[in-house]
Tab-separated table of C-alpha atoms and ligand atoms in Angstrom:
chain	number	residue	atom	x	y	z
A	18	GLN	CA	55.663	-14.627	33.669
A	19	GLU	CA	54.028	-16.077	36.767
A	20	SER	CA	56.566	-14.483	39.044
A	21	ARG	CA	56.091	-11.147	37.351
A	22	LEU	CA	52.369	-11.402	37.944
A	23	LYS	CA	52.922	-12.303	41.588
A	24	LYS	CA	55.188	-9.356	42.081
A	25	THR	CA	52.662	-7.033	40.463
A	26	PRO	CA	49.403	-7.280	42.361
A	27	TRP	CA	45.994	-6.688	40.879
A	28	ILE	CA	45.896	-2.982	41.507
A	29	VAL	CA	46.329	-2.048	37.849
A	30	TYR	CA	43.123	-3.832	37.123
A	31	ASN	CA	39.735	-2.175	37.212
A	32	THR	CA	37.091	-4.685	38.243
A	33	SER	CA	34.125	-2.461	37.492
A	34	LEU	CA	32.957	-4.638	34.597
A	35	GLU	CA	32.206	-8.349	34.436
A	36	ILE	CA	35.728	-9.703	34.658
A	37	ASP	CA	36.958	-10.516	38.173
A	38	GLN	CA	40.424	-11.307	39.474
A	39	SER	CA	40.070	-15.080	39.189
A	40	GLU	CA	39.450	-14.749	35.490
A	41	THR	CA	42.564	-12.701	34.910
A	42	LEU	CA	44.920	-15.565	34.081
A	43	THR	CA	42.433	-17.063	31.629
A	44	LEU	CA	42.085	-13.676	30.037
A	45	ILE	CA	45.829	-13.386	29.573
A	46	SER	CA	46.050	-16.760	27.856
A	47	ASP	CA	42.967	-15.925	25.763
A	48	LEU	CA	44.616	-12.691	24.694
A	49	LYS	CA	47.548	-14.646	23.293
A	50	GLU	CA	45.125	-16.330	20.905
A	51	ALA	CA	43.084	-13.260	20.104
A	52	ILE	CA	45.323	-12.170	17.254
A	53	GLN	CA	45.428	-15.561	15.493
A	54	GLN	CA	41.691	-16.047	16.024
A	55	ASN	CA	40.860	-12.680	14.469
A	56	GLN	CA	39.158	-11.391	17.606
A	57	LEU	CA	40.689	-7.920	17.501
A	58	LEU	CA	39.035	-4.981	15.789
A	59	LEU	CA	40.279	-1.605	14.665
A	60	TYR	CA	38.007	1.212	15.794
A	61	ILE	CA	38.531	4.779	14.699
A	62	GLN	CA	37.554	7.918	16.569
A	63	PRO	CA	37.442	11.023	14.367
A	64	LYS	CA	39.628	14.050	15.006
A	65	VAL	CA	38.620	17.482	13.711
A	66	ASP	CA	39.969	21.006	13.413
A	67	VAL	CA	38.306	22.816	16.304
A	68	SER	CA	37.835	26.172	14.564
A	69	THR	CA	36.735	25.019	11.067
A	70	ARG	CA	35.332	21.633	12.177
A	71	ARG	CA	37.023	20.034	9.201
A	72	ALA	CA	37.823	16.323	9.671
A	73	LEU	CA	41.543	15.623	9.866
A	74	GLY	CA	41.680	11.909	10.545
A	75	GLY	CA	41.272	9.738	13.547
A	76	GLU	CA	42.730	7.820	16.432
A	77	ALA	CA	43.067	4.059	16.033
A	78	LEU	CA	41.640	2.288	19.088
A	79	ILE	CA	41.675	-1.431	19.717
A	80	ARG	CA	38.654	-3.566	20.603
A	81	TRP	CA	38.657	-7.243	21.568
A	82	VAL	CA	35.609	-9.323	20.795
A	83	HIS	CA	36.046	-12.219	23.202
A	84	PRO	CA	34.212	-15.423	22.160
A	85	GLN	CA	32.488	-15.734	25.582
A	86	LYS	CA	32.673	-12.296	27.155
A	87	GLY	CA	31.840	-10.168	24.142
A	88	MET	CA	33.374	-6.757	23.560
A	89	ILE	CA	36.248	-5.943	25.903
A	90	PHE	CA	37.628	-2.401	26.076
A	91	PRO	CA	41.356	-1.685	26.046
A	92	ASP	CA	41.568	-0.417	29.618
A	93	GLN	CA	40.752	-4.003	30.656
A	94	PHE	CA	43.530	-5.744	28.754
A	95	ILE	CA	46.221	-3.270	27.684
A	96	PRO	CA	47.705	-3.258	31.227
A	97	PHE	CA	48.086	-7.096	31.136
A	98	ALA	CA	49.354	-7.016	27.610
A	99	GLU	CA	51.953	-4.566	28.836
A	100	GLN	CA	52.919	-6.690	31.866
A	101	THR	CA	53.246	-9.925	29.933
A	102	GLY	CA	54.854	-8.534	26.800
A	103	ILE	CA	51.931	-9.419	24.517
A	104	ILE	CA	51.664	-5.700	23.885
A	105	SER	CA	54.397	-5.935	21.241
A	106	ASP	CA	52.209	-8.253	19.165
A	107	LEU	CA	49.159	-6.045	19.699
A	108	THR	CA	51.109	-2.985	18.591
A	109	GLN	CA	52.340	-4.781	15.472
A	110	TRP	CA	48.775	-5.846	14.730
A	111	MET	CA	47.468	-2.322	15.254
A	112	LEU	CA	50.152	-0.683	13.138
A	113	ARG	CA	49.444	-3.101	10.295
A	114	ARG	CA	45.668	-2.568	10.520
A	115	ALA	CA	46.106	1.194	10.662
A	116	CYS	CA	48.302	1.096	7.541
A	117	GLU	CA	45.753	-1.104	5.740
A	118	ALA	CA	42.979	1.330	6.673
A	119	LEU	CA	45.061	4.311	5.540
A	120	ALA	CA	45.730	2.618	2.207
A	121	ASP	CA	41.987	1.934	1.831
A	122	PHE	CA	41.079	5.544	2.658
A	123	LYS	CA	43.671	6.730	0.165
A	124	LYS	CA	42.047	4.579	-2.523
A	125	GLN	CA	38.736	6.269	-1.698
A	126	GLY	CA	40.404	9.653	-2.140
A	127	LEU	CA	40.441	10.368	1.589
A	128	HIS	CA	43.883	11.593	2.532
A	129	ILE	CA	43.529	11.468	6.271
A	130	SER	CA	45.874	10.531	9.089
A	131	LEU	CA	45.534	7.918	11.814
A	132	ALA	CA	47.142	7.999	15.242
A	133	VAL	CA	48.265	4.772	16.911
A	134	ASN	CA	48.906	4.488	20.663
A	135	LEU	CA	52.268	3.154	21.795
A	136	SER	CA	53.057	1.603	25.179
A	137	THR	CA	56.103	1.483	27.416
A	138	ARG	CA	57.534	-1.663	25.858
A	139	ASP	CA	57.116	-0.250	22.373
A	140	LEU	CA	59.247	2.722	23.339
A	141	ASN	CA	61.956	0.360	24.547
A	142	ASN	CA	61.895	-1.593	21.278
A	143	MET	CA	64.855	-0.403	19.246
A	144	GLU	CA	63.489	-2.239	16.195
A	145	LEU	CA	60.224	-0.282	16.181
A	146	PRO	CA	61.327	2.587	13.905
A	147	GLN	CA	62.509	0.183	11.188
A	148	GLN	CA	59.375	-1.958	11.575
A	149	ILE	CA	57.207	1.125	11.043
A	150	ALA	CA	59.265	2.239	8.062
A	151	ASP	CA	58.795	-1.209	6.484
A	152	LEU	CA	55.044	-1.196	7.117
A	153	LEU	CA	54.574	2.259	5.614
A	154	ALA	CA	56.595	1.314	2.542
A	155	ALA	CA	54.686	-1.948	2.099
A	156	HIS	CA	51.414	-0.021	2.055
A	157	GLY	CA	52.607	2.809	-0.166
A	158	LEU	CA	52.260	5.407	2.593
A	159	THR	CA	54.395	8.336	3.656
A	160	THR	CA	55.254	9.125	7.259
A	161	LYS	CA	52.742	11.998	7.084
A	162	SER	CA	49.721	9.727	7.356
A	163	LEU	CA	50.722	7.936	10.565
A	164	LYS	CA	50.842	9.619	13.955
A	165	LEU	CA	52.017	8.057	17.189
A	166	GLU	CA	50.703	8.782	20.666
A	167	ILE	CA	52.903	8.266	23.682
A	168	THR	CA	52.098	8.914	27.330
A	169	GLU	CA	54.292	10.606	29.887
A	170	GLY	CA	54.258	7.356	31.867
A	171	SER	CA	55.506	5.248	28.990
A	172	LEU	CA	58.463	7.578	28.587
A	173	MET	CA	59.432	7.507	32.239
A	174	GLN	CA	60.032	3.746	32.610
A	175	ASP	CA	63.384	3.892	30.863
A	176	PRO	CA	63.702	7.504	29.691
A	177	GLU	CA	67.080	7.148	28.031
A	178	ARG	CA	66.079	4.172	25.928
A	179	ALA	CA	62.674	5.662	25.126
A	180	GLU	CA	64.319	8.860	24.018
A	181	ILE	CA	66.502	7.044	21.494
A	182	VAL	CA	63.441	5.374	19.971
A	183	VAL	CA	61.455	8.612	20.014
A	184	ARG	CA	64.277	10.506	18.307
A	185	LYS	CA	64.535	7.843	15.600
A	186	LEU	CA	60.781	7.983	14.967
A	187	ALA	CA	60.859	11.777	14.780
A	188	ALA	CA	63.863	11.717	12.456
A	189	MET	CA	61.831	9.534	10.076
A	190	GLY	CA	59.298	12.367	9.905
A	191	LEU	CA	56.640	10.753	12.056
A	192	HIS	CA	54.324	13.063	13.971
A	193	LEU	CA	54.448	12.374	17.714
A	194	ALA	CA	51.894	13.338	20.346
A	195	ILE	CA	52.003	13.319	24.136
A	196	ASP	CA	48.755	11.582	25.127
A	197	ASP	CA	46.649	12.155	28.264
A	198	PHE	CA	48.652	15.251	29.133
A	199	GLY	CA	48.122	16.429	32.677
A	200	THR	CA	47.708	12.985	34.243
A	201	GLY	CA	51.393	12.015	34.402
A	202	TYR	CA	54.323	13.141	36.449
A	203	SER	CA	56.934	13.986	33.871
A	204	SER	CA	58.571	17.344	34.095
A	205	LEU	CA	57.987	19.979	31.471
A	206	ALA	CA	61.723	20.372	31.221
A	207	TYR	CA	61.945	16.763	30.050
A	208	LEU	CA	59.008	16.960	27.644
A	209	ARG	CA	60.240	20.229	26.168
A	210	GLN	CA	63.420	18.727	24.793
A	211	LEU	CA	61.638	15.814	23.107
A	212	PRO	CA	60.893	16.055	19.373
A	213	VAL	CA	57.102	15.938	19.741
A	214	GLN	CA	54.645	18.079	17.767
A	215	GLU	CA	51.421	17.619	19.660
A	216	LEU	CA	49.978	17.715	23.159
A	217	LYS	CA	46.689	15.941	23.846
A	218	ILE	CA	44.892	17.299	26.904
A	219	ASP	CA	43.398	14.456	28.910
A	220	ARG	CA	39.658	14.137	28.681
A	221	SER	CA	39.213	14.481	32.467
A	222	PHE	CA	40.010	18.206	32.139
A	223	VAL	CA	37.892	18.718	29.027
A	224	MET	CA	34.701	16.788	29.682
A	225	PHE	CA	33.227	19.217	32.229
A	226	MET	CA	35.013	22.444	31.363
A	227	ASP	CA	31.687	24.062	30.440
A	228	LYS	CA	30.481	23.552	34.028
A	229	ASN	CA	33.708	23.702	36.006
A	230	ALA	CA	35.728	26.929	35.962
A	231	GLY	CA	38.761	25.185	37.450
A	232	ASP	CA	38.858	22.665	34.598
A	233	ALA	CA	38.402	25.457	32.074
A	234	SER	CA	41.362	27.374	33.449
A	235	ILE	CA	43.554	24.262	33.427
A	236	VAL	CA	42.638	23.724	29.777
A	237	LYS	CA	43.280	27.379	28.944
A	238	SER	CA	46.705	27.399	30.600
A	239	THR	CA	47.660	24.121	28.956
A	240	ILE	CA	46.732	25.475	25.525
A	241	ASP	CA	48.776	28.635	26.120
A	242	LEU	CA	51.706	26.670	27.452
A	243	ALA	CA	51.691	24.236	24.531
A	244	HIS	CA	51.481	27.077	22.026
A	245	ASN	CA	54.377	28.836	23.710
A	246	LEU	CA	56.375	25.662	23.210
A	247	GLY	CA	55.330	25.536	19.549
A	248	LEU	CA	53.072	22.514	19.940
A	249	ILE	CA	49.711	21.690	18.377
A	250	VAL	CA	47.044	21.186	21.051
A	251	VAL	CA	44.377	18.510	20.860
A	252	ALA	CA	41.497	18.243	23.331
A	253	GLU	CA	40.018	14.817	23.960
A	254	GLY	CA	36.633	14.126	25.576
A	255	ILE	CA	34.526	16.820	23.868
A	256	GLU	CA	31.033	15.705	24.788
A	257	ASN	CA	28.937	18.713	23.785
A	258	GLU	CA	28.927	21.666	21.412
A	259	LEU	CA	29.424	24.200	24.195
A	260	VAL	CA	32.827	22.688	24.990
A	261	LEU	CA	33.742	22.577	21.303
A	262	ASN	CA	32.963	26.286	20.950
A	263	GLN	CA	34.755	27.128	24.206
A	264	LEU	CA	37.864	25.333	22.927
A	265	ALA	CA	37.667	27.195	19.623
A	266	LYS	CA	37.653	30.506	21.535
A	267	LEU	CA	40.702	29.393	23.534
A	268	GLY	CA	42.572	28.650	20.306
A	269	CYS	CA	42.722	24.884	20.741
A	270	ASN	CA	43.768	23.353	17.423
A	271	GLU	CA	42.137	19.941	17.221
A	272	GLY	CA	39.605	17.878	19.099
A	273	GLN	CA	37.926	14.541	19.475
A	274	GLY	CA	35.065	13.326	21.619
A	275	TYR	CA	31.613	11.829	21.662
A	276	PHE	CA	30.003	15.063	20.417
A	277	ILE	CA	32.084	14.804	17.250
A	278	GLY	CA	32.065	11.042	16.927
A	279	LYS	CA	32.430	7.941	19.066
A	280	PRO	CA	35.052	5.336	18.178
A	281	MET	CA	33.570	3.347	15.272
A	282	PRO	CA	34.454	0.434	13.002
A	283	GLU	CA	36.610	1.444	10.044
A	284	LYS	CA	33.802	0.951	7.534
A	285	ASP	CA	31.602	3.501	9.330
A	286	PHE	CA	34.197	6.252	9.165
A	287	SER	CA	33.395	7.459	5.647
A	288	ILE	CA	29.671	7.507	6.515
A	289	TRP	CA	30.441	9.598	9.608
A	290	LEU	CA	32.656	11.868	7.507
A	291	GLU	CA	29.948	12.582	4.976
A	292	ARG	CA	27.384	13.361	7.676
A	293	TRP	CA	29.705	15.516	9.776
A	294	GLN	CA	31.005	17.552	6.857
A	295	GLY	CA	27.418	17.949	5.606
A	296	GLN	CA	26.138	19.158	8.990
A	297	ASN	CA	28.970	21.632	9.225
A	298	ASP	CA	28.810	22.749	5.613
A	299	ILE	CA	32.278	21.516	4.737
A	300	ASP	CA	33.442	20.341	1.321
A	301	ILE	CA	33.759	16.551	1.401
A	302	ASP	CA	37.040	16.591	-0.528
A	303	ILE	CA	39.407	16.787	2.435
A	304	GLY	CA	43.123	16.745	2.704
A	305	ASP	CA	44.259	18.424	-0.531
A	306	ASP	CA	47.332	19.620	1.310
A	307	PHE	CA	48.102	16.115	2.436
A	308	ASN	CA	50.574	13.542	1.038
B	421	C2E	P1	43.298	7.247	24.844
B	421	C2E	O1	44.431	7.040	23.887
B	421	C2E	O2	43.350	8.449	25.700
B	421	C2E	O3	42.014	7.164	23.940
B	421	C2E	C1	40.875	7.922	24.116
B	421	C2E	C2	39.854	7.173	24.923
B	421	C2E	O4	38.858	8.112	25.325
B	421	C2E	C3	39.118	6.093	24.136
B	421	C2E	O5	38.760	5.056	25.006
B	421	C2E	C4	37.849	6.816	23.711
B	421	C2E	O6	36.753	5.962	23.475
B	421	C2E	C5	37.584	7.677	24.923
B	421	C2E	N1	36.799	8.848	24.584
B	421	C2E	C6	36.888	9.567	23.462
B	421	C2E	N2	36.057	10.593	23.453
B	421	C2E	C7	35.383	10.543	24.627
B	421	C2E	C8	34.350	11.360	25.197
B	421	C2E	O7	33.884	12.351	24.633
B	421	C2E	N3	33.923	11.024	26.443
B	421	C2E	C9	34.424	9.947	27.098
B	421	C2E	N4	33.916	9.679	28.308
B	421	C2E	N5	35.386	9.153	26.581
B	421	C2E	C10	35.866	9.445	25.355
B	421	C2E	P2	39.139	3.560	24.659
B	421	C2E	O8	38.969	3.279	23.208
B	421	C2E	O9	38.400	2.725	25.653
B	421	C2E	O10	40.669	3.501	24.948
B	421	C2E	C11	41.155	3.632	26.246
B	421	C2E	C12	42.676	3.704	26.243
B	421	C2E	O11	43.222	2.455	25.838
B	421	C2E	C13	43.209	4.713	25.232
B	421	C2E	O12	43.148	5.973	25.792
B	421	C2E	C14	44.608	4.185	25.008
B	421	C2E	O13	45.479	4.660	26.008
B	421	C2E	C15	44.448	2.682	25.172
B	421	C2E	N6	44.445	2.057	23.854
B	421	C2E	C16	43.434	1.927	22.977
B	421	C2E	N7	43.836	1.268	21.854
B	421	C2E	C17	45.156	0.993	22.033
B	421	C2E	C18	46.168	0.340	21.231
B	421	C2E	O14	45.947	-0.113	20.110
B	421	C2E	N8	47.426	0.254	21.787
B	421	C2E	C19	47.723	0.762	23.022
B	421	C2E	N9	48.965	0.643	23.465
B	421	C2E	N10	46.815	1.371	23.786
B	421	C2E	C20	45.541	1.493	23.305
B	422	MG	MG1	45.524	7.990	22.599
B	423	MG	MG1	44.295	10.162	24.953
B	424	MG	MG1	42.863	9.567	27.659
């Protein structure tokens, strides 16, 4: 592990917050205990249908409440977790929590879906498809309720191996999304032949599309391209209503962002749902066509 860290310098690490380089090693060893010590939290950011505004589900996002440093955001520890291999444990934790939350929502009559983010190592884990199948079965869920988000980068590390895992997941009926689309370097030719259903446009293109014509045209072309390939398009980073309406006009299918809802603890999701559907005059009984 030490040699791996020496070989990989600190460039992956954003020092903009309180944690500096000297604290990195402590952080890594703290992270190993975070799961056992119950320091991880499941946050959920809602996802809606852009044209009807109906809530569809959410994205599962991890938070780490460190005993000394307080809340730490994933960008500050996912890269280390990936480097050291702890990511596999985090992914297992997240998948289990997402399934528990889905089972809870189902009990409340909310048939929604949750999307979990996968990393490079997860896509090289040949056991992952069976592990997910077991988790779903243990929680009485079908493959319809769980979505998986993968980035172009995580596919490129070992494309052949990743493709085997991805094909197995798709064959199980799991819905797969390419996350942060537009920020990676993968070729469209490669992405096109993968069994994915969804393209998520990175928030950097969406956030300012109401003010920046260049961003807006990138978003428009991406939506058209995705639709031509038969994919569902999701925009992330919708921060105001203007952007939401602009996306609806462009035919974007789904969206998420601070205007709709920030990532929130699981227990707040049904409160958000009631308020959002009320504001937008939508029947609270969602997901009749689901499960
Ligand atoms: P992502 O998958 O692209 O997740 C969306 C990120 O955008 C989230 O940041 C969310 O809070 C943020 N976001 C959403 N809407 C807006 C908006 O309107 N404006 C702005 N400025 N930001 C918005 P978060 O939760 O900090 O997550 C960052 C990244 O960490 C995620 O990016 C994802 O790649 C990774 N991540 C989070 N949870 C997990 C996990 O459980 N496993 C893995 N492997 N990665 C995770
Ligand atoms: Mg994501
Ligand atoms: Mg994303
Ligand atoms: Mg993103």
